Amino acid sequence: MQIQTNTDSHIEGHDALAHHVETTVKEGLRHFASHVTRVEVHLSDDNGAKKSDDDKRCLMEARLEGLQPVAVSHNANTIHEAIAGASKKLQAKLSSTLGKLNNR
């Protein structure tokens, strides 16, 4: 599974952040690894330099073998909270999507 991390101009895309994203995604999606070919992670600060609640956003899009991509997003106060929230949402979405396929 490939994991690609993208940031907007307000989020500093350093190696430690990319490693955190990769670790979080791989840990969260380990049960689905055989179905997921790539995960694209987009991190942004919706309000830029202004401070406000839940202005950090993480959008995750998972590419599944033979299926349409699945995308989720989560807003939070910090970028790490946004990553964790999006990862949990993506786990639930993949569980639902792949569960429906197994029931056919």
Short mmCIF file of C-alpha atoms in Angstrom, two decimals, residues 9-103:
data_model
loop_
_atom_site.label_atom_id
_atom_site.label_comp_id
_atom_site.label_asym_id
_atom_site.label_seq_id
_atom_site.Cartn_x
_atom_site.Cartn_y
_atom_site.Cartn_z
CA SER A 9 0.90 26.20 2.06
CA HIS A 10 -0.13 26.63 5.72
CA ILE A 11 0.98 23.17 6.87
CA GLU A 12 4.70 22.44 7.05
CA GLY A 13 5.17 19.09 5.31
CA HIS A 14 8.26 17.77 7.11
CA ASP A 15 9.49 14.18 7.34
CA ALA A 16 8.18 13.68 10.88
CA LEU A 17 4.65 14.58 9.78
CA ALA A 18 4.85 12.27 6.76
CA HIS A 19 6.10 9.46 9.02
CA HIS A 20 3.23 10.09 11.47
CA VAL A 21 0.69 9.95 8.64
CA GLU A 22 2.21 6.74 7.24
CA THR A 23 2.28 5.05 10.65
CA THR A 24 -1.30 6.08 11.48
CA VAL A 25 -2.67 4.97 8.11
CA LYS A 26 -0.82 1.64 8.04
CA GLU A 27 -1.84 0.83 11.61
CA GLY A 28 -5.46 1.81 11.03
CA LEU A 29 -5.85 0.02 7.71
CA ARG A 30 -3.81 -3.11 8.39
CA HIS A 31 -6.93 -5.31 8.08
CA PHE A 32 -7.65 -3.88 4.63
CA ALA A 33 -4.08 -3.77 3.28
CA SER A 34 -4.72 -6.50 0.70
CA HIS A 35 -7.57 -4.45 -0.83
CA VAL A 36 -6.03 -0.97 -0.72
CA THR A 37 -3.45 -0.04 -3.34
CA ARG A 38 -2.89 3.60 -2.38
CA VAL A 39 -4.01 6.19 0.16
CA GLU A 40 -3.72 9.89 -0.60
CA VAL A 41 -3.72 12.18 2.43
CA HIS A 42 -4.38 15.91 2.02
CA LEU A 43 -3.68 18.13 5.03
CA SER A 44 -4.84 21.72 5.17
CA ASP A 45 -5.44 24.66 7.47
CA ASP A 46 -8.80 26.06 6.38
CA ASN A 47 -8.24 29.47 7.98
CA GLY A 48 -4.53 29.93 7.33
CA ALA A 49 -2.93 32.27 9.84
CA LYS A 50 -6.21 32.98 11.63
CA LYS A 51 -6.97 30.92 14.73
CA SER A 52 -10.31 29.15 15.02
CA ASP A 53 -11.75 25.88 16.26
CA ASP A 54 -11.55 22.83 14.03
CA ASP A 55 -9.66 24.60 11.25
CA LYS A 56 -7.20 21.76 10.57
CA ARG A 57 -8.51 19.34 7.94
CA CYS A 58 -7.41 15.89 6.87
CA LEU A 59 -8.88 14.34 3.73
CA MET A 60 -8.03 10.70 3.05
CA GLU A 61 -8.79 8.94 -0.20
CA ALA A 62 -8.25 5.19 -0.46
CA ARG A 63 -7.88 3.50 -3.84
CA LEU A 64 -9.30 -0.01 -3.78
CA GLU A 65 -8.57 -2.78 -6.26
CA GLY A 66 -11.39 -2.92 -8.80
CA LEU A 67 -13.58 -0.37 -6.99
CA GLN A 68 -14.19 3.35 -6.94
CA PRO A 69 -12.02 5.39 -4.52
CA VAL A 70 -13.37 5.96 -1.01
CA ALA A 71 -12.85 9.38 0.61
CA VAL A 72 -13.42 10.79 4.09
CA SER A 73 -12.43 13.99 5.86
CA HIS A 74 -12.14 15.19 9.44
CA ASN A 75 -11.69 18.64 10.94
CA ALA A 76 -10.06 19.19 14.33
CA ASN A 77 -8.10 21.68 16.43
CA THR A 78 -4.72 20.10 15.61
CA ILE A 79 -3.40 18.36 12.53
CA HIS A 80 -2.66 15.19 14.54
CA GLU A 81 -6.27 15.05 15.77
CA ALA A 82 -7.50 15.56 12.21
CA ILE A 83 -5.31 12.69 10.97
CA ALA A 84 -6.52 10.35 13.72
CA GLY A 85 -10.17 11.25 13.11
CA ALA A 86 -9.92 10.77 9.34
CA SER A 87 -8.15 7.45 9.84
CA LYS A 88 -10.97 6.18 12.08
CA LYS A 89 -13.59 7.35 9.58
CA LEU A 90 -11.72 5.65 6.74
CA GLN A 91 -11.54 2.39 8.72
CA ALA A 92 -15.31 2.48 9.23
CA LYS A 93 -15.99 3.35 5.59
CA LEU A 94 -13.76 0.56 4.29
CA SER A 95 -15.28 -1.92 6.72
CA SER A 96 -18.74 -1.02 5.46
CA THR A 97 -17.77 -0.99 1.77
CA LEU A 98 -15.84 -4.26 1.84
CA GLY A 99 -18.37 -5.88 4.16
CA LYS A 100 -21.14 -5.23 1.63
CA LEU A 101 -19.04 -6.87 -1.09
CA ASN A 102 -18.44 -9.96 1.05
CA ASN A 103 -22.19 -10.31 1.66
#
